[in-house]
Short mmCIF file of C-alpha atoms in Angstrom, two decimals:
data_model
loop_
_atom_site.label_atom_id
_atom_site.label_comp_id
_atom_site.label_asym_id
_atom_site.label_seq_id
_atom_site.Cartn_x
_atom_site.Cartn_y
_atom_site.Cartn_z
CA MET A 876 -94.63 -169.31 73.44
CA LEU A 877 -92.08 -168.71 76.15
CA PHE A 878 -93.62 -171.63 77.95
CA VAL A 879 -93.17 -173.99 75.07
CA CYS A 880 -89.53 -172.98 74.85
CA LEU A 881 -89.05 -173.66 78.51
CA LEU A 882 -90.80 -176.99 78.40
CA THR A 883 -88.68 -178.23 75.56
CA ASN A 884 -85.49 -177.19 77.33
CA VAL A 885 -84.40 -175.12 74.39
CA ALA A 886 -83.64 -172.09 76.45
CA PHE A 887 -81.47 -173.88 78.96
CA ALA A 888 -78.76 -176.25 78.01
CA GLN A 889 -76.88 -176.42 81.25
CA GLN A 890 -78.12 -179.16 83.55
CA ASP A 891 -76.87 -180.15 86.96
CA ALA A 892 -76.01 -183.81 87.05
CA LYS A 893 -76.72 -183.92 90.78
CA ALA A 894 -80.47 -183.46 90.25
CA THR A 895 -81.69 -187.01 90.93
CA PHE A 896 -85.41 -186.51 90.49
CA LYS A 897 -86.46 -184.27 87.65
CA ASN A 898 -90.22 -184.57 88.06
CA ASN A 899 -92.54 -183.59 90.85
CA VAL A 900 -96.29 -184.07 91.16
CA PHE A 901 -98.07 -182.19 93.89
CA LEU A 902 -101.50 -181.57 95.30
CA GLU A 903 -102.02 -177.95 96.20
CA LEU A 904 -104.74 -176.76 98.54
CA LEU A 905 -105.97 -173.28 97.61
CA GLY A 906 -103.09 -171.84 95.58
CA ASN A 907 -103.20 -170.82 91.94
CA GLY A 908 -105.82 -173.44 91.10
CA GLY A 909 -108.47 -171.85 93.32
CA TYR A 910 -109.53 -174.35 95.98
CA ALA A 911 -107.34 -177.34 95.14
CA SER A 912 -105.32 -178.45 92.13
CA PHE A 913 -103.24 -181.36 90.92
CA ASN A 914 -99.98 -180.22 89.38
CA TYR A 915 -96.89 -181.47 87.58
CA GLU A 916 -93.53 -179.74 87.38
CA ARG A 917 -90.23 -180.71 85.81
CA ILE A 918 -86.75 -179.36 86.30
CA ILE A 919 -85.45 -177.66 83.21
CA PHE A 920 -82.49 -175.91 84.77
CA SER A 921 -80.41 -176.59 87.82
CA HIS A 922 -77.19 -174.91 88.79
CA LYS A 923 -75.75 -174.79 92.28
CA LYS A 924 -78.68 -173.86 94.50
CA ILE A 925 -80.93 -172.51 91.79
CA THR A 926 -83.53 -174.74 90.20
CA ILE A 927 -86.15 -173.75 87.67
CA PHE A 928 -89.36 -175.66 87.11
CA PRO A 929 -92.21 -174.95 84.71
CA SER A 930 -95.45 -176.33 86.09
CA ILE A 931 -98.92 -177.13 84.86
CA GLY A 932 -101.99 -178.01 86.89
CA ILE A 933 -105.65 -178.86 86.67
CA SER A 934 -108.45 -177.93 89.00
CA THR A 935 -112.22 -177.59 89.19
CA PHE A 936 -114.81 -176.19 91.57
CA LYS A 937 -117.61 -178.49 90.50
CA THR A 938 -118.23 -180.98 87.76
CA LYS A 939 -121.98 -180.43 87.28
CA ASP A 940 -123.72 -177.17 86.56
CA PHE A 941 -126.95 -175.86 88.13
CA THR A 942 -129.08 -177.96 85.78
CA GLY A 943 -127.44 -181.16 87.01
CA THR A 944 -125.63 -181.65 83.69
CA VAL A 945 -121.97 -182.67 83.66
CA ASN A 946 -120.37 -179.36 82.74
CA PRO A 947 -117.24 -178.85 84.82
CA ASP A 948 -115.42 -175.67 85.68
CA VAL A 949 -111.88 -176.04 84.36
CA ILE A 950 -108.93 -174.15 85.82
CA ILE A 951 -105.43 -174.63 84.45
CA PRO A 952 -102.64 -172.90 86.37
CA LEU A 953 -99.38 -172.56 84.47
CA GLY A 954 -96.24 -171.29 86.10
CA LEU A 955 -92.52 -170.89 85.98
CA ARG A 956 -90.94 -171.28 89.40
CA MET A 957 -87.46 -170.55 90.58
CA TYR A 958 -86.25 -172.29 93.72
CA TYR A 959 -83.23 -171.33 95.74
CA GLY A 960 -81.75 -173.79 98.24
CA SER A 961 -81.33 -177.50 98.63
CA ARG A 962 -83.34 -179.04 101.48
CA HIS A 963 -84.86 -175.73 102.51
CA MET A 964 -85.87 -173.74 99.47
CA PHE A 965 -87.29 -170.34 98.80
CA VAL A 966 -89.59 -170.16 95.84
CA PHE A 967 -90.56 -167.36 93.52
CA GLY A 968 -92.91 -168.00 90.64
CA LEU A 969 -94.91 -166.23 87.98
CA GLY A 970 -97.58 -167.64 85.76
CA GLN A 971 -100.91 -167.52 84.06
CA THR A 972 -104.11 -169.28 84.92
CA ILE A 973 -106.58 -170.19 82.21
CA SER A 974 -110.08 -170.63 83.59
CA SER A 975 -113.35 -171.68 82.02
CA THR A 976 -116.18 -171.55 84.53
CA VAL A 977 -119.92 -172.07 84.16
CA TYR A 978 -122.49 -169.46 85.14
CA LEU A 979 -126.09 -168.60 84.38
CA ASN A 980 -126.59 -165.97 81.72
CA PRO A 981 -129.43 -163.80 83.11
CA GLU A 982 -130.46 -162.81 79.57
CA ASP A 983 -131.66 -166.27 78.56
CA PHE A 984 -131.17 -168.32 81.76
CA GLU A 985 -128.89 -170.76 79.97
CA ALA A 986 -125.59 -172.09 81.27
CA LYS A 987 -122.73 -170.17 79.74
CA ARG A 988 -118.95 -170.32 80.07
CA SER A 989 -116.76 -167.48 81.21
CA TYR A 990 -113.17 -167.64 79.94
CA LYS A 991 -110.52 -165.70 81.79
CA LEU A 992 -106.79 -165.31 81.73
CA SER A 993 -105.37 -164.34 85.11
CA ALA A 994 -101.88 -163.70 86.38
CA ASN A 995 -100.55 -165.60 89.37
CA VAL A 996 -97.56 -165.08 91.60
CA MET A 997 -95.93 -167.42 94.10
CA LEU A 998 -93.64 -166.48 96.96
CA GLY A 999 -92.97 -169.14 99.54
CA TYR A 1000 -90.96 -171.82 101.23
CA ARG A 1001 -90.45 -175.49 100.40
CA ILE A 1002 -88.88 -178.24 102.45
CA ASN A 1003 -87.61 -181.35 100.70
CA PHE A 1004 -87.42 -184.84 102.11
CA LYS A 1005 -86.17 -187.80 100.12
CA ARG A 1006 -89.12 -187.97 97.75
CA ILE A 1007 -91.69 -185.82 99.49
CA ASN A 1008 -91.78 -182.05 99.60
CA LEU A 1009 -94.03 -179.63 101.47
CA GLN A 1010 -94.58 -176.06 100.45
CA LEU A 1011 -96.35 -173.03 101.88
CA ALA A 1012 -96.65 -169.96 99.70
CA TYR A 1013 -98.34 -166.63 99.24
CA THR A 1014 -100.10 -167.04 95.90
CA PRO A 1015 -101.94 -163.86 94.97
CA ILE A 1016 -104.07 -163.91 91.86
CA PHE A 1017 -104.61 -160.96 89.54
CA GLU A 1018 -107.94 -162.22 88.23
CA ASN A 1019 -108.69 -161.27 84.67
CA TYR A 1020 -105.97 -158.62 85.14
CA ASN A 1021 -108.46 -156.37 86.92
CA HIS A 1022 -109.04 -157.82 90.37
CA TYR A 1023 -106.30 -158.56 92.90
CA ILE A 1024 -106.98 -161.44 95.30
CA ASN A 1025 -104.79 -162.26 98.30
CA TRP A 1026 -104.45 -166.02 98.38
CA LEU A 1027 -102.35 -168.75 100.00
CA GLY A 1028 -101.36 -172.20 98.88
CA PHE A 1029 -100.16 -175.32 100.67
CA SER A 1030 -98.88 -178.26 98.71
CA VAL A 1031 -97.60 -181.78 99.18
CA GLY A 1032 -95.43 -183.15 96.40
CA TYR A 1033 -93.83 -186.42 95.34
CA LYS A 1034 -90.61 -186.46 93.31
CA PHE A 1035 -89.74 -189.13 90.79
CA MET B 56 -99.51 -209.79 101.61
CA LYS B 57 -100.80 -207.48 98.84
CA ARG B 58 -103.54 -209.97 98.03
CA CYS B 59 -104.52 -210.05 101.69
CA PHE B 60 -104.85 -206.23 101.78
CA PHE B 61 -106.82 -206.34 98.55
CA LEU B 62 -109.27 -208.90 99.99
CA ILE B 63 -109.66 -206.88 103.19
CA ALA B 64 -110.34 -203.74 101.18
CA ILE B 65 -112.96 -205.54 99.07
CA SER B 66 -114.59 -206.94 102.22
CA VAL B 67 -114.72 -203.54 103.91
CA PHE B 68 -116.21 -201.96 100.77
CA ALA B 69 -118.81 -204.74 100.50
CA CYS B 70 -119.71 -204.33 104.17
CA ILE B 71 -120.08 -200.56 103.87
CA SER B 72 -122.21 -200.98 100.75
CA SER B 73 -124.49 -203.53 102.37
CA CYS B 74 -124.77 -201.53 105.57
CA LYS B 75 -125.70 -198.34 103.70
CA LYS B 76 -128.83 -196.91 105.23
CA THR B 77 -131.91 -197.54 103.19
CA ASN B 78 -134.68 -194.97 102.87
CA GLU B 79 -136.73 -194.71 106.03
CA SER B 80 -140.47 -194.46 105.79
CA PHE B 81 -141.97 -191.74 107.92
CA ASP B 82 -145.45 -191.44 109.35
CA ILE B 83 -145.86 -187.73 108.66
CA GLN B 84 -148.44 -186.15 110.92
CA ASN B 85 -148.70 -182.43 110.30
CA MET B 86 -151.20 -179.99 108.82
CA GLU B 87 -151.26 -181.63 105.38
CA ASN B 88 -149.46 -184.89 106.16
CA LYS B 89 -146.52 -183.99 103.96
CA VAL B 90 -143.24 -182.16 104.45
CA ILE B 91 -142.36 -179.38 102.03
CA VAL B 92 -138.67 -179.56 101.11
CA LEU B 93 -137.13 -176.12 100.76
CA GLY B 94 -133.52 -175.22 100.14
CA HIS B 95 -131.87 -172.64 102.34
CA GLY B 96 -131.22 -169.67 100.05
CA GLY B 97 -131.25 -172.14 97.17
CA SER B 98 -128.79 -174.97 97.59
CA GLY B 99 -127.69 -174.04 101.09
CA ASP B 100 -124.53 -172.87 102.79
CA LEU B 101 -122.65 -176.09 102.06
CA ASN B 102 -122.97 -175.80 98.29
CA PHE B 103 -120.31 -174.14 96.17
CA TYR B 104 -122.79 -171.64 94.75
CA PRO B 105 -123.36 -168.71 97.11
CA ILE B 106 -126.85 -168.72 98.59
CA ASN B 107 -129.47 -166.58 96.84
CA THR B 108 -127.73 -166.69 93.44
CA TYR B 109 -129.57 -167.82 90.33
CA GLU B 110 -127.27 -170.82 90.15
CA SER B 111 -127.95 -171.84 93.74
CA LEU B 112 -131.72 -171.42 93.42
CA LEU B 113 -131.97 -173.32 90.12
CA ASN B 114 -129.63 -176.03 91.36
CA CYS B 115 -131.98 -176.45 94.33
CA ILE B 116 -135.07 -176.71 92.13
CA ASN B 117 -133.31 -179.11 89.77
CA SER B 118 -132.33 -181.28 92.74
CA GLY B 119 -135.95 -182.18 93.37
CA ALA B 120 -136.81 -179.73 96.15
CA ASP B 121 -140.33 -178.32 96.37
CA GLY B 122 -138.86 -174.83 96.30
CA SER B 123 -136.60 -172.62 98.30
CA GLU B 124 -136.25 -170.01 100.97
CA TRP B 125 -134.79 -166.69 99.76
CA ASP B 126 -133.56 -163.66 101.62
CA ILE B 127 -135.43 -160.72 100.19
CA GLN B 128 -134.36 -157.07 100.17
CA MET B 129 -135.36 -154.02 98.18
CA THR B 130 -133.33 -151.61 96.05
CA LYS B 131 -133.65 -147.83 96.05
CA ASP B 132 -136.00 -148.08 93.05
CA SER B 133 -138.18 -150.76 94.74
CA VAL B 134 -136.88 -153.84 92.92
CA LEU B 135 -136.90 -156.98 95.06
CA VAL B 136 -133.59 -158.81 95.13
CA ALA B 137 -132.31 -161.86 96.95
CA TYR B 138 -129.42 -161.10 99.29
CA HIS B 139 -128.73 -162.28 102.81
CA ASP B 140 -126.38 -159.87 104.53
CA GLU B 141 -126.89 -156.29 105.64
CA THR B 142 -124.05 -155.01 103.46
CA LEU B 143 -122.74 -155.97 100.05
CA GLU B 144 -119.04 -156.21 100.93
CA THR B 145 -119.47 -159.40 102.93
CA GLN B 146 -120.40 -161.44 99.85
CA THR B 147 -119.93 -159.37 96.72
CA THR B 148 -117.65 -156.92 94.99
CA GLY B 149 -119.93 -154.06 96.12
CA LYS B 150 -120.06 -151.95 99.26
CA GLY B 151 -122.93 -150.58 101.31
CA ARG B 152 -126.58 -151.56 101.62
CA ILE B 153 -128.90 -152.87 98.92
CA ILE B 154 -131.38 -150.07 99.62
CA ASP B 155 -128.74 -147.48 98.68
CA TYR B 156 -128.51 -148.68 95.07
CA THR B 157 -130.87 -148.85 92.11
CA TRP B 158 -131.29 -152.23 90.42
CA SER B 159 -129.25 -151.01 87.48
CA GLU B 160 -126.38 -149.99 89.75
CA LEU B 161 -126.59 -153.21 91.75
CA GLN B 162 -126.09 -155.35 88.67
CA GLU B 163 -122.50 -154.12 88.51
CA PHE B 164 -121.68 -156.07 91.66
CA LYS B 165 -120.98 -159.80 91.65
CA TYR B 166 -120.67 -162.57 94.18
CA ASN B 167 -117.05 -163.77 94.25
CA PRO B 168 -116.92 -166.95 96.35
CA ALA B 169 -113.57 -168.04 94.89
CA PRO B 170 -111.04 -166.85 92.32
CA TYR B 171 -112.11 -167.11 88.67
CA VAL B 172 -115.88 -167.22 89.34
CA ARG B 173 -118.47 -164.44 89.49
CA TYR B 174 -122.22 -164.75 90.03
CA ASP B 175 -124.96 -162.16 89.58
CA ILE B 176 -127.29 -160.77 92.22
CA VAL B 177 -130.81 -162.11 91.67
CA SER B 178 -133.96 -160.09 91.09
CA VAL B 179 -137.13 -161.91 92.14
CA ASP B 180 -138.91 -160.75 89.01
CA SER B 181 -136.31 -162.15 86.62
CA LEU B 182 -136.17 -165.52 88.36
CA PHE B 183 -139.97 -165.85 88.40
CA ALA B 184 -140.05 -164.86 84.72
CA HIS B 185 -137.71 -167.66 83.70
CA VAL B 186 -138.67 -170.67 85.83
CA SER B 187 -140.86 -172.88 83.66
CA ASN B 188 -142.68 -174.80 86.41
CA LEU B 189 -143.07 -171.81 88.72
CA LYS B 190 -146.63 -172.54 89.87
CA SER B 191 -145.66 -175.99 91.09
CA LEU B 192 -143.01 -174.54 93.40
CA THR B 193 -143.14 -173.13 96.91
CA PHE B 194 -140.94 -170.30 98.10
CA SER B 195 -140.41 -168.73 101.46
CA PHE B 196 -139.39 -165.06 101.46
CA ASP B 197 -137.22 -164.28 104.47
CA ASN B 198 -137.70 -160.53 104.47
CA LYS B 199 -134.50 -158.77 105.50
CA LEU B 200 -135.66 -155.43 106.80
CA TYR B 201 -132.31 -153.62 106.76
CA PHE B 202 -133.96 -150.27 106.23
CA GLU B 203 -136.07 -147.81 108.17
CA PRO B 204 -139.64 -148.83 109.06
CA SER B 205 -140.79 -145.87 106.97
CA SER B 206 -139.82 -147.96 103.93
CA TYR B 207 -142.02 -150.93 104.95
CA PRO B 208 -145.01 -149.78 102.83
CA ALA B 209 -142.86 -149.54 99.69
CA PHE B 210 -141.34 -152.96 100.41
CA ILE B 211 -144.74 -154.55 101.06
CA SER B 212 -146.09 -153.00 97.90
CA ALA B 213 -143.16 -154.42 95.90
CA VAL B 214 -143.76 -157.91 97.30
CA ILE B 215 -147.48 -157.78 96.52
CA LYS B 216 -146.78 -156.49 93.02
CA VAL B 217 -144.39 -159.30 92.08
CA LEU B 218 -146.52 -162.06 93.65
CA GLU B 219 -149.65 -160.85 91.87
CA LYS B 220 -147.77 -160.45 88.58
CA TYR B 221 -146.88 -164.14 88.61
CA GLY B 222 -149.94 -165.44 90.47
CA MET B 223 -147.73 -166.71 93.29
CA GLU B 224 -149.71 -165.40 96.27
CA GLN B 225 -150.49 -168.90 97.55
CA ASN B 226 -147.07 -170.33 96.69
CA VAL B 227 -144.97 -167.97 98.77
CA PHE B 228 -144.57 -167.88 102.53
CA ILE B 229 -143.78 -164.47 103.99
CA GLU B 230 -141.37 -164.69 106.92
CA SER B 231 -140.21 -162.06 109.34
CA HIS B 232 -138.72 -161.59 112.79
CA SER B 233 -140.87 -158.47 113.08
CA ALA B 234 -144.45 -158.99 114.21
CA GLY B 235 -145.06 -155.30 113.44
CA PHE B 236 -144.05 -155.80 109.82
CA LEU B 237 -146.32 -158.83 109.47
CA ILE B 238 -149.26 -156.96 111.02
CA GLN B 239 -148.72 -154.09 108.59
CA PHE B 240 -148.55 -156.54 105.67
CA LYS B 241 -151.58 -158.53 106.84
CA GLN B 242 -153.72 -155.41 106.84
CA LEU B 243 -153.28 -155.34 103.06
CA LYS B 244 -153.16 -159.01 102.08
CA ASP B 245 -153.84 -162.26 103.85
CA TYR B 246 -150.87 -164.24 102.64
CA LYS B 247 -149.17 -167.19 104.33
CA PHE B 248 -147.23 -165.30 107.00
CA PHE B 249 -144.67 -166.93 109.26
CA LEU B 250 -143.33 -165.28 112.40
CA ASN B 251 -139.71 -166.04 113.34
CA PRO B 252 -139.83 -165.42 117.12
CA ASP B 253 -137.12 -165.49 119.78
CA ASN B 254 -138.89 -168.31 121.59
CA PHE B 255 -141.75 -170.65 120.80
CA ASP B 256 -144.15 -169.76 123.61
CA ASP B 257 -144.12 -166.02 122.91
CA GLY B 258 -144.28 -166.70 119.18
CA LEU B 259 -147.32 -168.95 119.47
CA LYS B 260 -149.17 -166.34 121.54
CA ILE B 261 -148.45 -163.66 118.94
CA ILE B 262 -149.47 -165.72 115.90
CA ASP B 263 -152.62 -166.83 117.72
CA SER B 264 -153.58 -163.29 118.58
CA MET B 265 -152.74 -161.95 115.11
CA ASN B 266 -154.25 -164.89 113.25
CA ILE B 267 -150.94 -165.51 111.50
CA TYR B 268 -150.51 -168.61 109.33
CA GLY B 269 -147.51 -170.12 111.07
CA ILE B 270 -144.25 -170.00 112.92
CA ILE B 271 -140.69 -170.59 111.73
CA MET B 272 -137.82 -171.52 114.02
CA ASP B 273 -134.33 -172.96 114.12
CA VAL B 274 -134.82 -176.72 114.46
CA ALA B 275 -132.49 -176.64 117.47
CA ASN B 276 -134.86 -174.30 119.33
CA ILE B 277 -138.14 -176.13 118.89
CA SER B 278 -139.31 -179.57 120.01
CA ALA B 279 -141.61 -182.14 118.44
CA ALA B 280 -144.11 -181.46 121.25
CA GLN B 281 -144.09 -177.72 120.46
CA ILE B 282 -144.67 -178.42 116.77
CA GLN B 283 -147.58 -180.63 117.72
CA GLU B 284 -148.89 -177.85 119.97
CA ALA B 285 -148.71 -175.34 117.10
CA HIS B 286 -150.60 -177.79 114.89
CA SER B 287 -153.28 -178.15 117.57
CA HIS B 288 -153.71 -174.38 117.27
CA GLY B 289 -154.12 -174.75 113.51
CA LYS B 290 -150.72 -173.21 112.83
CA TYR B 291 -148.14 -174.33 110.27
CA VAL B 292 -144.52 -174.81 111.31
CA GLN B 293 -141.35 -174.35 109.28
CA VAL B 294 -137.95 -175.27 110.63
CA TRP B 295 -134.50 -174.38 109.37
CA GLY B 296 -130.94 -175.30 110.27
CA THR B 297 -130.57 -178.88 109.05
CA SER B 298 -127.31 -179.61 107.31
CA GLY B 299 -126.94 -183.34 106.90
CA SER B 300 -128.78 -186.62 106.57
CA GLY B 301 -128.96 -187.14 110.34
CA ASP B 302 -130.26 -183.62 110.92
CA ASN B 303 -132.85 -184.04 108.19
CA THR B 304 -134.03 -187.39 109.56
CA ASP B 305 -134.42 -185.95 113.05
CA ALA B 306 -136.26 -182.92 111.66
CA VAL B 307 -138.70 -185.01 109.61
CA LYS B 308 -139.52 -187.06 112.71
CA MET B 309 -140.62 -183.83 114.41
CA ASN B 310 -143.41 -183.44 111.83
CA PRO B 311 -142.92 -179.84 110.72
CA ASP B 312 -144.81 -178.68 107.64
CA ALA B 313 -141.70 -177.44 105.86
CA ILE B 314 -137.98 -177.87 106.31
CA GLN B 315 -135.42 -175.40 105.02
CA THR B 316 -132.26 -177.42 104.59
CA ASP B 317 -128.64 -176.95 103.60
CA ASP B 318 -128.59 -180.55 102.33
CA ILE B 319 -131.36 -180.84 99.77
CA ALA B 320 -130.23 -184.12 98.24
CA SER B 321 -130.48 -186.03 101.50
CA LEU B 322 -133.88 -184.58 102.42
CA VAL B 323 -135.30 -185.25 98.95
CA ASN B 324 -133.90 -188.76 99.17
CA LEU B 325 -135.41 -189.31 102.62
CA LEU B 326 -138.88 -188.26 101.57
CA LYS B 327 -139.20 -189.60 98.05
#
């Protein structure tokens, strides 16, 4: 619900007119999406050196299951990220990852889906060029809220 | 300019497509003039699924392989499970050795190759019970003897029990680095045993003297001439360690009787 509010800019009215590019798409290796994810983020608040982006991504580990049927794993990382800085930025983010992955149920040997909600955190550094940005972050995952995984993420983004 | 790039791209794509290697035909000359295609621990190290999981093994079978190699260990209550490493922490959420847990306890632990996914540890019995075309498949049990030799009789007994339960005695190769283990096993049953020796010459002498079915070696440590020599002694040869189309092609040309590969699709494609 909080997310919807953020996305629709209801919570934040103040915008910084200096923010030229409001959107950023980025490919993240490892990170909150698992192995690799394609993500979109949009500025919803910008004031002085603080910028806030909500982000949404999509990722998969494989598109076919063990029977050879198209049955992809789906991982959707959602996050709210706060950046501090201009060209060199520090990032702190919190979010949730929704995952639906395929496994074999040993009871009947059929393909089944496992749905999980996991927490993700992001703490890192971003450097901005004119349209390109690079980011390296510590992105631990609290899988299913019962298993902590140390994880890193590296991303390349394009602003527009 | 854009049109020029577009035409170049189309030309390169067309060239690559036309140059794509077509299936080679091989003159297989081994013990049965065919090569058995086995996955390495299922779908191999290069697949997303961890080796020896149900998903990896079934993915291998569904990819057209003749069967698969598995790494076999035994629980405290004599249940055979498929697991490669000596300890659980290297691949799963568990800790310690397989032999220190009962099957019921072991089922609590999961493979966790990446965030958000968990896979179960496999029991041989449950996989055999659920594979519909089991008798048409070939498996190679790589017996991981991470326990005291005093437990060999219980392990051997567990293997015999599960193979006889499913009538798989002639469909399963029994591999080991330990000649002593194979001798002990052979005194009870004359299955298709494969010795995994340190070097070919010593291995051939041992399997000759023990009347063992065959030899298994890393493809990098055996030559086509040595495979031919083993065949001249009436011995079968398995090789492992191929992980791409080139590797598989080279291995097939050496005329082994079975290849355990990390790239099933390419080997199936080469031999179909």
